[in-house]
């Protein structure tokens, strides 16, 4: 399974993703720049990513807690999500995301 990640510098990385892992975990395991300060507890927005618009409908909707954290992000967009809240599944094989500058 693949996760396609564009870093804040514009370089694209194709990462091997394990089903059940969160997008944040895949990115951190690959050593890409992402703070992810809370380790996936939905307590910060330092794993902020932009999901390719064509894939948004394949994701579970953001819960209220995630929406509140994203609202505090200074570069929030309609396709903003927290990478710790996206779990890799077969349906998300090939998911493209871009790491937000405020996550590095």
PDB file of C-alpha atoms in Angstrom:
ATOM      1  CA  UNK A   1       0.000   0.000   0.000  1.00  0.00           C
ATOM      2  CA  UNK A   2       1.283   3.462  -0.888  1.00  0.00           C
ATOM      3  CA  UNK A   3       1.019   6.907   0.652  1.00  0.00           C
ATOM      4  CA  UNK A   4       2.116   9.800  -1.570  1.00  0.00           C
ATOM      5  CA  UNK A   5       3.490  12.666   0.511  1.00  0.00           C
ATOM      6  CA  UNK A   6       4.599  16.080  -0.673  1.00  0.00           C
ATOM      7  CA  UNK A   7       6.818  17.821   1.857  1.00  0.00           C
ATOM      8  CA  UNK A   8       6.687  21.594   2.472  1.00  0.00           C
ATOM      9  CA  UNK A   9       9.613  22.044   0.064  1.00  0.00           C
ATOM     10  CA  UNK A  10       7.567  20.543  -2.769  1.00  0.00           C
ATOM     11  CA  UNK A  11       9.389  17.202  -3.021  1.00  0.00           C
ATOM     12  CA  UNK A  12       7.131  14.171  -3.468  1.00  0.00           C
ATOM     13  CA  UNK A  13       7.812  10.903  -1.630  1.00  0.00           C
ATOM     14  CA  UNK A  14       6.127   7.555  -2.237  1.00  0.00           C
ATOM     15  CA  UNK A  15       5.976   5.738   1.089  1.00  0.00           C
ATOM     16  CA  UNK A  16       5.093   2.157   1.960  1.00  0.00           C
ATOM     17  CA  UNK A  17       2.090   2.230   4.292  1.00  0.00           C
ATOM     18  CA  UNK A  18       0.869  -0.529   6.575  1.00  0.00           C
ATOM     19  CA  UNK A  19      -2.910  -1.032   6.834  1.00  0.00           C
ATOM     20  CA  UNK A  20      -4.126   0.229  10.210  1.00  0.00           C
ATOM     21  CA  UNK A  21      -1.295   2.729  10.625  1.00  0.00           C
ATOM     22  CA  UNK A  22      -2.201   6.378  10.847  1.00  0.00           C
ATOM     23  CA  UNK A  23      -0.881   8.676   8.107  1.00  0.00           C
ATOM     24  CA  UNK A  24       1.116  10.517  10.785  1.00  0.00           C
ATOM     25  CA  UNK A  25       2.888   7.280  11.767  1.00  0.00           C
ATOM     26  CA  UNK A  26       3.806   6.471   8.169  1.00  0.00           C
ATOM     27  CA  UNK A  27       5.240   9.971   7.637  1.00  0.00           C
ATOM     28  CA  UNK A  28       7.216   9.928  10.899  1.00  0.00           C
ATOM     29  CA  UNK A  29       8.540   6.400  10.255  1.00  0.00           C
ATOM     30  CA  UNK A  30       9.873   7.607   6.889  1.00  0.00           C
ATOM     31  CA  UNK A  31      11.749  10.439   8.609  1.00  0.00           C
ATOM     32  CA  UNK A  32       9.909  13.221   6.810  1.00  0.00           C
ATOM     33  CA  UNK A  33       9.547  16.598   8.533  1.00  0.00           C
ATOM     34  CA  UNK A  34       6.498  16.518  10.784  1.00  0.00           C
ATOM     35  CA  UNK A  35       6.484  17.518  14.443  1.00  0.00           C
ATOM     36  CA  UNK A  36       3.441  15.511  15.569  1.00  0.00           C
ATOM     37  CA  UNK A  37       4.086  16.783  19.099  1.00  0.00           C
ATOM     38  CA  UNK A  38       1.230  14.937  20.836  1.00  0.00           C
ATOM     39  CA  UNK A  39       1.950  11.613  19.174  1.00  0.00           C
ATOM     40  CA  UNK A  40      -1.534  11.219  17.784  1.00  0.00           C
ATOM     41  CA  UNK A  41      -3.684  12.105  20.803  1.00  0.00           C
ATOM     42  CA  UNK A  42      -5.596  14.860  18.974  1.00  0.00           C
ATOM     43  CA  UNK A  43      -4.150  17.429  21.352  1.00  0.00           C
ATOM     44  CA  UNK A  44      -2.341  19.649  18.847  1.00  0.00           C
ATOM     45  CA  UNK A  45      -2.349  20.373  15.122  1.00  0.00           C
ATOM     46  CA  UNK A  46       1.312  19.618  14.448  1.00  0.00           C
ATOM     47  CA  UNK A  47       0.481  16.766  12.058  1.00  0.00           C
ATOM     48  CA  UNK A  48      -1.585  19.028   9.816  1.00  0.00           C
ATOM     49  CA  UNK A  49      -1.790  17.856   6.185  1.00  0.00           C
ATOM     50  CA  UNK A  50      -3.720  18.814   3.079  1.00  0.00           C
ATOM     51  CA  UNK A  51      -5.528  15.884   1.484  1.00  0.00           C
ATOM     52  CA  UNK A  52      -5.890  15.841  -2.292  1.00  0.00           C
ATOM     53  CA  UNK A  53      -9.427  17.084  -2.996  1.00  0.00           C
ATOM     54  CA  UNK A  54     -10.324  14.013  -5.086  1.00  0.00           C
ATOM     55  CA  UNK A  55      -9.721  11.800  -2.025  1.00  0.00           C
ATOM     56  CA  UNK A  56     -11.628  13.763   0.631  1.00  0.00           C
ATOM     57  CA  UNK A  57     -14.815  11.755   0.089  1.00  0.00           C
ATOM     58  CA  UNK A  58     -12.976   8.528   0.899  1.00  0.00           C
ATOM     59  CA  UNK A  59     -12.071   9.724   4.415  1.00  0.00           C
ATOM     60  CA  UNK A  60     -14.209   9.511   7.517  1.00  0.00           C
ATOM     61  CA  UNK A  61     -15.400  13.027   8.346  1.00  0.00           C
ATOM     62  CA  UNK A  62     -13.366  15.002  10.872  1.00  0.00           C
ATOM     63  CA  UNK A  63     -14.826  14.929  14.369  1.00  0.00           C
ATOM     64  CA  UNK A  64     -15.493  18.080  16.402  1.00  0.00           C
ATOM     65  CA  UNK A  65     -12.183  17.862  18.271  1.00  0.00           C
ATOM     66  CA  UNK A  66     -10.193  17.669  15.030  1.00  0.00           C
ATOM     67  CA  UNK A  67     -12.151  20.559  13.523  1.00  0.00           C
ATOM     68  CA  UNK A  68     -11.481  22.703  16.603  1.00  0.00           C
ATOM     69  CA  UNK A  69      -7.726  22.051  16.401  1.00  0.00           C
ATOM     70  CA  UNK A  70      -7.633  22.768  12.684  1.00  0.00           C
ATOM     71  CA  UNK A  71      -9.503  26.031  13.256  1.00  0.00           C
ATOM     72  CA  UNK A  72      -6.497  27.190  15.299  1.00  0.00           C
ATOM     73  CA  UNK A  73      -4.115  26.423  12.433  1.00  0.00           C
ATOM     74  CA  UNK A  74      -2.906  29.539  10.687  1.00  0.00           C
ATOM     75  CA  UNK A  75      -2.960  27.895   7.245  1.00  0.00           C
ATOM     76  CA  UNK A  76      -6.234  25.954   7.348  1.00  0.00           C
ATOM     77  CA  UNK A  77      -7.820  25.075   3.995  1.00  0.00           C
ATOM     78  CA  UNK A  78     -11.017  23.177   3.108  1.00  0.00           C
ATOM     79  CA  UNK A  79      -8.914  20.022   2.603  1.00  0.00           C
ATOM     80  CA  UNK A  80      -7.047  20.328   5.932  1.00  0.00           C
ATOM     81  CA  UNK A  81      -6.907  17.232   8.136  1.00  0.00           C
ATOM     82  CA  UNK A  82      -4.828  15.930  11.016  1.00  0.00           C
ATOM     83  CA  UNK A  83      -2.662  13.035   9.820  1.00  0.00           C
ATOM     84  CA  UNK A  84      -3.146  11.292  13.172  1.00  0.00           C
ATOM     85  CA  UNK A  85      -6.861  10.982  12.410  1.00  0.00           C
ATOM     86  CA  UNK A  86      -6.488   9.254   9.035  1.00  0.00           C
ATOM     87  CA  UNK A  87      -6.019   5.496   9.231  1.00  0.00           C
ATOM     88  CA  UNK A  88      -4.595   3.730   6.202  1.00  0.00           C
ATOM     89  CA  UNK A  89      -7.003   1.219   4.637  1.00  0.00           C
ATOM     90  CA  UNK A  90      -7.118  -0.567   1.279  1.00  0.00           C
ATOM     91  CA  UNK A  91      -9.472   2.168   0.061  1.00  0.00           C
ATOM     92  CA  UNK A  92      -6.773   4.767   0.773  1.00  0.00           C
ATOM     93  CA  UNK A  93      -3.992   2.998  -1.153  1.00  0.00           C
ATOM     94  CA  UNK A  94      -2.276   5.791  -3.106  1.00  0.00           C
ATOM     95  CA  UNK A  95      -3.615   8.608  -0.911  1.00  0.00           C
ATOM     96  CA  UNK A  96      -1.842  11.904  -1.733  1.00  0.00           C
ATOM     97  CA  UNK A  97      -1.252  14.386   1.085  1.00  0.00           C
ATOM     98  CA  UNK A  98       0.873  17.489   1.503  1.00  0.00           C
ATOM     99  CA  UNK A  99       2.502  18.309   4.829  1.00  0.00           C
ATOM    100  CA  UNK A 100       1.484  21.784   5.993  1.00  0.00           C
ATOM    101  CA  UNK A 101       4.287  24.189   6.805  1.00  0.00           C
ATOM    102  CA  UNK A 102       2.862  24.618  10.311  1.00  0.00           C
ATOM    103  CA  UNK A 103       3.446  20.894  10.970  1.00  0.00           C
ATOM    104  CA  UNK A 104       7.209  21.121  10.564  1.00  0.00           C
TER     105      UNK A 104
END
